[in-house]
JSON list of C-alpha atoms in Angstrom, two decimals:
[
{"chain": "Y", "resi": 5, "resn": "MET", "atom": "CA", "xyz": [140.56, -32.23, -66.23]},
{"chain": "Y", "resi": 6, "resn": "HIS", "atom": "CA", "xyz": [140.26, -34.48, -63.19]},
{"chain": "Y", "resi": 7, "resn": "SER", "atom": "CA", "xyz": [136.67, -35.43, -63.98]},
{"chain": "Y", "resi": 8, "resn": "THR", "atom": "CA", "xyz": [137.61, -36.42, -67.55]},
{"chain": "Y", "resi": 9, "resn": "LEU", "atom": "CA", "xyz": [140.47, -38.55, -66.26]},
{"chain": "Y", "resi": 10, "resn": "LEU", "atom": "CA", "xyz": [138.20, -40.12, -63.63]},
{"chain": "Y", "resi": 11, "resn": "VAL", "atom": "CA", "xyz": [135.54, -40.99, -66.23]},
{"chain": "Y", "resi": 12, "resn": "ALA", "atom": "CA", "xyz": [138.18, -42.46, -68.55]},
{"chain": "Y", "resi": 13, "resn": "CYS", "atom": "CA", "xyz": [139.58, -44.63, -65.73]},
{"chain": "Y", "resi": 14, "resn": "LEU", "atom": "CA", "xyz": [136.10, -45.80, -64.71]},
{"chain": "Y", "resi": 15, "resn": "LEU", "atom": "CA", "xyz": [135.24, -46.73, -68.30]},
{"chain": "Y", "resi": 16, "resn": "TYR", "atom": "CA", "xyz": [138.55, -48.56, -68.69]},
{"chain": "Y", "resi": 17, "resn": "TYR", "atom": "CA", "xyz": [138.02, -50.61, -65.51]},
{"chain": "Y", "resi": 18, "resn": "ALA", "atom": "CA", "xyz": [134.34, -51.22, -66.27]},
{"chain": "Y", "resi": 19, "resn": "GLN", "atom": "CA", "xyz": [135.33, -52.67, -69.63]},
{"chain": "Y", "resi": 20, "resn": "ARG", "atom": "CA", "xyz": [137.90, -54.93, -67.95]},
{"chain": "Y", "resi": 21, "resn": "CYS", "atom": "CA", "xyz": [135.32, -56.16, -65.40]},
{"chain": "Y", "resi": 22, "resn": "PHE", "atom": "CA", "xyz": [132.70, -57.05, -67.99]},
{"chain": "Y", "resi": 23, "resn": "CYS", "atom": "CA", "xyz": [134.98, -58.48, -70.65]},
{"chain": "Y", "resi": 24, "resn": "ALA", "atom": "CA", "xyz": [137.44, -60.55, -68.62]},
{"chain": "Y", "resi": 25, "resn": "ASP", "atom": "CA", "xyz": [137.15, -64.27, -69.26]},
{"chain": "Y", "resi": 26, "resn": "ASN", "atom": "CA", "xyz": [140.10, -65.75, -67.30]},
{"chain": "Y", "resi": 27, "resn": "GLY", "atom": "CA", "xyz": [140.76, -68.10, -70.19]},
{"chain": "Y", "resi": 28, "resn": "MET", "atom": "CA", "xyz": [137.90, -70.38, -69.10]},
{"chain": "Y", "resi": 29, "resn": "ASN", "atom": "CA", "xyz": [135.18, -71.26, -71.56]},
{"chain": "Y", "resi": 30, "resn": "MET", "atom": "CA", "xyz": [132.00, -71.83, -69.54]},
{"chain": "Y", "resi": 31, "resn": "THR", "atom": "CA", "xyz": [129.57, -72.17, -72.43]},
{"chain": "Y", "resi": 32, "resn": "MET", "atom": "CA", "xyz": [127.16, -75.10, -72.37]},
{"chain": "Y", "resi": 33, "resn": "ASP", "atom": "CA", "xyz": [126.65, -75.38, -76.12]},
{"chain": "Y", "resi": 34, "resn": "GLY", "atom": "CA", "xyz": [128.03, -78.90, -76.49]},
{"chain": "Y", "resi": 35, "resn": "SER", "atom": "CA", "xyz": [126.41, -82.12, -75.36]},
{"chain": "Y", "resi": 36, "resn": "MET", "atom": "CA", "xyz": [127.23, -83.40, -71.88]},
{"chain": "Y", "resi": 37, "resn": "GLU", "atom": "CA", "xyz": [129.50, -86.41, -72.05]},
{"chain": "Y", "resi": 38, "resn": "LEU", "atom": "CA", "xyz": [129.92, -88.87, -69.23]},
{"chain": "Y", "resi": 39, "resn": "ALA", "atom": "CA", "xyz": [132.25, -91.82, -68.81]},
{"chain": "Y", "resi": 40, "resn": "THR", "atom": "CA", "xyz": [130.91, -93.73, -71.78]},
{"chain": "Y", "resi": 41, "resn": "GLY", "atom": "CA", "xyz": [128.25, -91.67, -73.45]},
{"chain": "Y", "resi": 42, "resn": "GLN", "atom": "CA", "xyz": [125.37, -89.39, -72.79]},
{"chain": "Y", "resi": 43, "resn": "MET", "atom": "CA", "xyz": [123.08, -89.17, -69.80]},
{"chain": "Y", "resi": 44, "resn": "LEU", "atom": "CA", "xyz": [119.71, -90.40, -70.97]},
{"chain": "Y", "resi": 45, "resn": "PRO", "atom": "CA", "xyz": [116.86, -88.31, -69.54]},
{"chain": "Y", "resi": 46, "resn": "TYR", "atom": "CA", "xyz": [114.29, -91.11, -69.76]},
{"chain": "Y", "resi": 47, "resn": "LEU", "atom": "CA", "xyz": [113.78, -94.58, -68.30]},
{"chain": "Y", "resi": 48, "resn": "HIS", "atom": "CA", "xyz": [116.02, -97.11, -70.05]},
{"chain": "Y", "resi": 49, "resn": "PHE", "atom": "CA", "xyz": [117.79, -100.46, -69.79]},
{"chain": "Y", "resi": 50, "resn": "THR", "atom": "CA", "xyz": [120.95, -99.52, -71.72]},
{"chain": "Y", "resi": 51, "resn": "LEU", "atom": "CA", "xyz": [124.40, -100.15, -70.26]},
{"chain": "Y", "resi": 52, "resn": "GLY", "atom": "CA", "xyz": [126.90, -97.46, -69.37]},
{"chain": "Y", "resi": 53, "resn": "ASP", "atom": "CA", "xyz": [125.26, -95.42, -66.61]},
{"chain": "Y", "resi": 54, "resn": "THR", "atom": "CA", "xyz": [127.50, -94.10, -63.86]},
{"chain": "Y", "resi": 55, "resn": "LEU", "atom": "CA", "xyz": [126.56, -95.46, -60.45]},
{"chain": "Y", "resi": 56, "resn": "TRP", "atom": "CA", "xyz": [127.70, -92.92, -57.80]},
{"chain": "Y", "resi": 57, "resn": "PHE", "atom": "CA", "xyz": [131.34, -92.63, -58.91]},
{"chain": "Y", "resi": 58, "resn": "LEU", "atom": "CA", "xyz": [133.00, -92.05, -62.27]},
{"chain": "Y", "resi": 59, "resn": "GLY", "atom": "CA", "xyz": [134.71, -95.44, -62.18]},
{"chain": "Y", "resi": 60, "resn": "TRP", "atom": "CA", "xyz": [131.50, -97.35, -61.38]},
{"chain": "Y", "resi": 61, "resn": "VAL", "atom": "CA", "xyz": [130.06, -97.72, -64.85]},
{"chain": "Y", "resi": 62, "resn": "PRO", "atom": "CA", "xyz": [128.68, -101.20, -65.64]},
{"chain": "Y", "resi": 63, "resn": "GLN", "atom": "CA", "xyz": [129.82, -101.87, -69.22]},
{"chain": "Y", "resi": 64, "resn": "ASN", "atom": "CA", "xyz": [128.56, -105.44, -69.70]},
{"chain": "Y", "resi": 65, "resn": "ARG", "atom": "CA", "xyz": [125.74, -107.66, -68.47]},
{"chain": "Y", "resi": 66, "resn": "GLY", "atom": "CA", "xyz": [127.83, -109.26, -65.72]},
{"chain": "Y", "resi": 67, "resn": "ALA", "atom": "CA", "xyz": [128.80, -105.89, -64.28]},
{"chain": "Y", "resi": 68, "resn": "MET", "atom": "CA", "xyz": [125.19, -104.74, -64.50]},
{"chain": "Y", "resi": 69, "resn": "LEU", "atom": "CA", "xyz": [124.04, -107.90, -62.69]},
{"chain": "Y", "resi": 70, "resn": "GLY", "atom": "CA", "xyz": [126.64, -107.32, -59.97]},
{"chain": "Y", "resi": 71, "resn": "ALA", "atom": "CA", "xyz": [125.52, -103.71, -59.54]},
{"chain": "Y", "resi": 72, "resn": "CYS", "atom": "CA", "xyz": [121.88, -104.79, -59.33]},
{"chain": "Y", "resi": 73, "resn": "ILE", "atom": "CA", "xyz": [122.68, -107.48, -56.74]},
{"chain": "Y", "resi": 74, "resn": "GLY", "atom": "CA", "xyz": [124.63, -104.90, -54.72]},
{"chain": "Y", "resi": 75, "resn": "LEU", "atom": "CA", "xyz": [121.72, -102.44, -54.85]},
{"chain": "Y", "resi": 76, "resn": "PHE", "atom": "CA", "xyz": [119.31, -105.22, -53.85]},
{"chain": "Y", "resi": 77, "resn": "LEU", "atom": "CA", "xyz": [121.47, -106.05, -50.82]},
{"chain": "Y", "resi": 78, "resn": "LEU", "atom": "CA", "xyz": [121.76, -102.38, -49.84]},
{"chain": "Y", "resi": 79, "resn": "ALA", "atom": "CA", "xyz": [117.97, -102.10, -49.95]},
{"chain": "Y", "resi": 80, "resn": "LEU", "atom": "CA", "xyz": [117.72, -105.16, -47.68]},
{"chain": "Y", "resi": 81, "resn": "LEU", "atom": "CA", "xyz": [120.25, -103.53, -45.34]},
{"chain": "Y", "resi": 82, "resn": "GLU", "atom": "CA", "xyz": [118.17, -100.35, -45.15]},
{"chain": "Y", "resi": 83, "resn": "ARG", "atom": "CA", "xyz": [115.02, -102.27, -44.14]},
{"chain": "Y", "resi": 84, "resn": "TRP", "atom": "CA", "xyz": [117.05, -104.32, -41.63]},
{"chain": "Y", "resi": 85, "resn": "LEU", "atom": "CA", "xyz": [118.37, -101.10, -40.06]},
{"chain": "Y", "resi": 86, "resn": "ALA", "atom": "CA", "xyz": [114.81, -99.77, -39.77]},
{"chain": "Y", "resi": 87, "resn": "ALA", "atom": "CA", "xyz": [113.68, -102.98, -38.03]},
{"chain": "Y", "resi": 88, "resn": "CYS", "atom": "CA", "xyz": [116.70, -102.94, -35.69]},
{"chain": "Y", "resi": 89, "resn": "LYS", "atom": "CA", "xyz": [116.02, -99.32, -34.81]},
{"chain": "Y", "resi": 90, "resn": "ALA", "atom": "CA", "xyz": [112.38, -100.11, -33.97]},
{"chain": "Y", "resi": 91, "resn": "ILE", "atom": "CA", "xyz": [113.33, -103.07, -31.78]},
{"chain": "Y", "resi": 92, "resn": "ILE", "atom": "CA", "xyz": [116.07, -101.12, -30.02]},
{"chain": "Y", "resi": 93, "resn": "GLU", "atom": "CA", "xyz": [113.72, -98.17, -29.40]},
{"chain": "Y", "resi": 94, "resn": "VAL", "atom": "CA", "xyz": [111.22, -100.47, -27.66]},
{"chain": "Y", "resi": 95, "resn": "HIS", "atom": "CA", "xyz": [114.00, -102.00, -25.56]},
{"chain": "Y", "resi": 96, "resn": "TRP", "atom": "CA", "xyz": [115.27, -98.54, -24.59]},
{"chain": "Y", "resi": 97, "resn": "ASN", "atom": "CA", "xyz": [111.75, -97.39, -23.69]},
{"chain": "Y", "resi": 98, "resn": "LYS", "atom": "CA", "xyz": [111.26, -100.43, -21.45]},
{"chain": "Y", "resi": 99, "resn": "SER", "atom": "CA", "xyz": [114.60, -99.77, -19.76]},
{"chain": "Y", "resi": 100, "resn": "ARG", "atom": "CA", "xyz": [113.69, -96.12, -19.32]},
{"chain": "Y", "resi": 101, "resn": "MET", "atom": "CA", "xyz": [110.30, -97.05, -17.80]},
{"chain": "Y", "resi": 102, "resn": "LEU", "atom": "CA", "xyz": [111.91, -99.49, -15.36]},
{"chain": "Y", "resi": 103, "resn": "ALA", "atom": "CA", "xyz": [114.43, -96.86, -14.32]},
{"chain": "Y", "resi": 104, "resn": "ALA", "atom": "CA", "xyz": [111.62, -94.33, -13.88]},
{"chain": "Y", "resi": 105, "resn": "LYS", "atom": "CA", "xyz": [109.68, -96.77, -11.65]},
{"chain": "Y", "resi": 106, "resn": "GLN", "atom": "CA", "xyz": [112.74, -97.30, -9.48]},
{"chain": "Y", "resi": 107, "resn": "ASN", "atom": "CA", "xyz": [113.36, -93.56, -9.26]},
{"chain": "Y", "resi": 108, "resn": "ASP", "atom": "CA", "xyz": [109.71, -92.83, -8.42]},
{"chain": "Y", "resi": 109, "resn": "SER", "atom": "CA", "xyz": [109.85, -95.14, -5.42]},
{"chain": "Y", "resi": 110, "resn": "VAL", "atom": "CA", "xyz": [112.96, -93.38, -4.09]},
{"chain": "Y", "resi": 111, "resn": "ILE", "atom": "CA", "xyz": [112.24, -89.76, -5.04]},
{"chain": "Y", "resi": 112, "resn": "PRO", "atom": "CA", "xyz": [109.28, -87.97, -3.44]},
{"chain": "Y", "resi": 113, "resn": "LYS", "atom": "CA", "xyz": [106.29, -87.19, -5.67]},
{"chain": "Y", "resi": 114, "resn": "ARG", "atom": "CA", "xyz": [106.59, -84.13, -7.90]},
{"chain": "Y", "resi": 115, "resn": "ASN", "atom": "CA", "xyz": [103.92, -81.69, -8.95]},
{"chain": "Y", "resi": 116, "resn": "THR", "atom": "CA", "xyz": [101.96, -82.24, -12.17]},
{"chain": "Y", "resi": 117, "resn": "ALA", "atom": "CA", "xyz": [103.93, -79.66, -14.19]},
{"chain": "Y", "resi": 118, "resn": "ASP", "atom": "CA", "xyz": [107.15, -81.60, -13.57]},
{"chain": "Y", "resi": 119, "resn": "ARG", "atom": "CA", "xyz": [105.46, -84.86, -14.59]},
{"chain": "Y", "resi": 120, "resn": "ILE", "atom": "CA", "xyz": [104.13, -83.37, -17.85]},
{"chain": "Y", "resi": 121, "resn": "PHE", "atom": "CA", "xyz": [107.53, -81.97, -18.77]},
{"chain": "Y", "resi": 122, "resn": "ARG", "atom": "CA", "xyz": [109.19, -85.26, -17.87]},
{"chain": "Y", "resi": 123, "resn": "ARG", "atom": "CA", "xyz": [106.84, -87.15, -20.19]},
{"chain": "Y", "resi": 124, "resn": "LEU", "atom": "CA", "xyz": [107.42, -84.73, -23.07]},
{"chain": "Y", "resi": 125, "resn": "ALA", "atom": "CA", "xyz": [111.18, -84.53, -22.83]},
{"chain": "Y", "resi": 126, "resn": "PRO", "atom": "CA", "xyz": [113.00, -87.71, -21.89]},
{"chain": "Y", "resi": 127, "resn": "PRO", "atom": "CA", "xyz": [116.54, -87.14, -20.65]},
{"chain": "Y", "resi": 128, "resn": "PHE", "atom": "CA", "xyz": [119.55, -87.42, -22.94]},
{"chain": "Y", "resi": 129, "resn": "VAL", "atom": "CA", "xyz": [121.20, -90.79, -22.44]},
{"chain": "Y", "resi": 130, "resn": "ALA", "atom": "CA", "xyz": [124.37, -91.16, -24.50]},
{"chain": "Y", "resi": 131, "resn": "ALA", "atom": "CA", "xyz": [124.13, -94.96, -24.55]},
{"chain": "Y", "resi": 132, "resn": "TYR", "atom": "CA", "xyz": [120.72, -94.66, -26.27]},
{"chain": "Y", "resi": 133, "resn": "ASP", "atom": "CA", "xyz": [120.86, -91.42, -28.22]},
{"chain": "Y", "resi": 134, "resn": "LEU", "atom": "CA", "xyz": [124.26, -91.79, -29.88]},
{"chain": "Y", "resi": 135, "resn": "PRO", "atom": "CA", "xyz": [123.47, -95.21, -31.42]},
{"chain": "Y", "resi": 136, "resn": "ARG", "atom": "CA", "xyz": [120.08, -93.83, -32.48]},
{"chain": "Y", "resi": 137, "resn": "GLY", "atom": "CA", "xyz": [121.85, -91.00, -34.29]},
{"chain": "Y", "resi": 138, "resn": "VAL", "atom": "CA", "xyz": [124.33, -93.36, -35.96]},
{"chain": "Y", "resi": 139, "resn": "ILE", "atom": "CA", "xyz": [121.55, -95.66, -37.18]},
{"chain": "Y", "resi": 140, "resn": "TYR", "atom": "CA", "xyz": [119.56, -92.70, -38.50]},
{"chain": "Y", "resi": 141, "resn": "ALA", "atom": "CA", "xyz": [122.64, -91.31, -40.28]},
{"chain": "Y", "resi": 142, "resn": "ALA", "atom": "CA", "xyz": [123.24, -94.71, -41.92]},
{"chain": "Y", "resi": 143, "resn": "GLN", "atom": "CA", "xyz": [119.61, -94.85, -43.06]},
{"chain": "Y", "resi": 144, "resn": "ALA", "atom": "CA", "xyz": [119.82, -91.30, -44.42]},
{"chain": "Y", "resi": 145, "resn": "LEU", "atom": "CA", "xyz": [123.03, -92.11, -46.29]},
{"chain": "Y", "resi": 146, "resn": "LEU", "atom": "CA", "xyz": [121.45, -95.17, -47.87]},
{"chain": "Y", "resi": 147, "resn": "ASN", "atom": "CA", "xyz": [118.34, -93.23, -48.84]},
{"chain": "Y", "resi": 148, "resn": "TYR", "atom": "CA", "xyz": [120.41, -90.50, -50.50]},
{"chain": "Y", "resi": 149, "resn": "LEU", "atom": "CA", "xyz": [122.39, -93.14, -52.39]},
{"chain": "Y", "resi": 150, "resn": "PHE", "atom": "CA", "xyz": [119.09, -94.68, -53.50]},
{"chain": "Y", "resi": 151, "resn": "MET", "atom": "CA", "xyz": [117.89, -91.27, -54.68]},
{"chain": "Y", "resi": 152, "resn": "LEU", "atom": "CA", "xyz": [121.05, -90.78, -56.73]},
{"chain": "Y", "resi": 153, "resn": "THR", "atom": "CA", "xyz": [120.61, -94.25, -58.19]},
{"chain": "Y", "resi": 154, "resn": "VAL", "atom": "CA", "xyz": [117.04, -93.54, -59.25]},
{"chain": "Y", "resi": 155, "resn": "MET", "atom": "CA", "xyz": [118.21, -90.29, -60.86]},
{"chain": "Y", "resi": 156, "resn": "THR", "atom": "CA", "xyz": [120.21, -92.34, -63.39]},
{"chain": "Y", "resi": 157, "resn": "PHE", "atom": "CA", "xyz": [116.85, -93.46, -64.89]},
{"chain": "Y", "resi": 158, "resn": "GLN", "atom": "CA", "xyz": [118.34, -96.95, -65.26]},
{"chain": "Y", "resi": 159, "resn": "LEU", "atom": "CA", "xyz": [115.37, -99.29, -64.85]},
{"chain": "Y", "resi": 160, "resn": "ALA", "atom": "CA", "xyz": [117.50, -102.25, -63.78]},
{"chain": "Y", "resi": 161, "resn": "PHE", "atom": "CA", "xyz": [118.83, -100.19, -60.86]},
{"chain": "Y", "resi": 162, "resn": "ILE", "atom": "CA", "xyz": [115.37, -98.92, -59.96]},
{"chain": "Y", "resi": 163, "resn": "PHE", "atom": "CA", "xyz": [113.80, -102.38, -60.06]},
{"chain": "Y", "resi": 164, "resn": "SER", "atom": "CA", "xyz": [116.64, -103.77, -57.93]},
{"chain": "Y", "resi": 165, "resn": "LEU", "atom": "CA", "xyz": [116.01, -101.13, -55.29]},
{"chain": "Y", "resi": 166, "resn": "VAL", "atom": "CA", "xyz": [112.23, -101.49, -55.30]},
{"chain": "Y", "resi": 167, "resn": "ILE", "atom": "CA", "xyz": [112.37, -105.28, -55.15]},
{"chain": "Y", "resi": 168, "resn": "GLY", "atom": "CA", "xyz": [115.07, -105.16, -52.47]},
{"chain": "Y", "resi": 169, "resn": "LEU", "atom": "CA", "xyz": [113.03, -102.76, -50.35]},
{"chain": "Y", "resi": 170, "resn": "GLY", "atom": "CA", "xyz": [109.94, -104.94, -50.79]},
{"chain": "Y", "resi": 171, "resn": "VAL", "atom": "CA", "xyz": [111.75, -108.15, -49.88]},
{"chain": "Y", "resi": 172, "resn": "GLY", "atom": "CA", "xyz": [113.45, -106.38, -46.97]},
{"chain": "Y", "resi": 173, "resn": "GLU", "atom": "CA", "xyz": [110.13, -105.14, -45.64]},
{"chain": "Y", "resi": 174, "resn": "THR", "atom": "CA", "xyz": [108.70, -108.64, -46.03]},
{"chain": "Y", "resi": 175, "resn": "LEU", "atom": "CA", "xyz": [111.62, -110.14, -44.11]},
{"chain": "Y", "resi": 176, "resn": "PHE", "atom": "CA", "xyz": [112.16, -107.48, -41.45]},
{"chain": "Y", "resi": 177, "resn": "GLY", "atom": "CA", "xyz": [109.01, -105.34, -41.32]},
{"chain": "Y", "resi": 178, "resn": "ARG", "atom": "CA", "xyz": [107.21, -107.61, -38.89]},
{"chain": "Y", "resi": 179, "resn": "PHE", "atom": "CA", "xyz": [109.99, -107.13, -36.32]},
{"chain": "Y", "resi": 180, "resn": "GLY", "atom": "CA", "xyz": [109.43, -103.40, -36.31]},
{"chain": "Y", "resi": 181, "resn": "LEU", "atom": "CA", "xyz": [105.66, -103.79, -36.05]},
{"chain": "Y", "resi": 182, "resn": "SER", "atom": "CA", "xyz": [105.74, -106.45, -33.36]},
{"chain": "Y", "resi": 183, "resn": "ALA", "atom": "CA", "xyz": [108.26, -104.45, -31.37]},
{"chain": "Y", "resi": 184, "resn": "HIS", "atom": "CA", "xyz": [105.76, -101.62, -30.99]},
{"chain": "Y", "resi": 185, "resn": "LEU", "atom": "CA", "xyz": [102.91, -103.96, -30.02]},
{"chain": "Y", "resi": 186, "resn": "HIS", "atom": "CA", "xyz": [104.66, -105.36, -26.93]}
]
């Protein structure tokens, strides 16, 4: 008697577990609709693509031009940050080398194992390492935003980014290269 009741209860609860739908319809049969239309899975120049947020949907040529100018300027900013980081790194390395020279004249000579470790692992300096982390985080944020922009397949956005990165490298790339040569 108990086993029959146990089997009946298990079947009842098993049915409830597999057939419960919580009132939510999670089927994906319909087309995906965005703010103004459908997401086009190919390269295009049509208006109406969402740029990062639901409210940022260029609906006319002026809005599209503004979005493209903004993306161009963000690409310039990313290249400028890279050049600033390179210049600052060289400055920090020079400061670190000067400090090491001053410390070497005061501190007695160490054995070779200490020197090798010191060359491989520079000390943590908050004044250098925290700004380095902030600059890197800003560059990573911009690069992820660029990736999301390219994923819209909107050619005007993509061309704005590519041209902006090219112009930015032309304007600021030499500072990063020359910083490492000095």
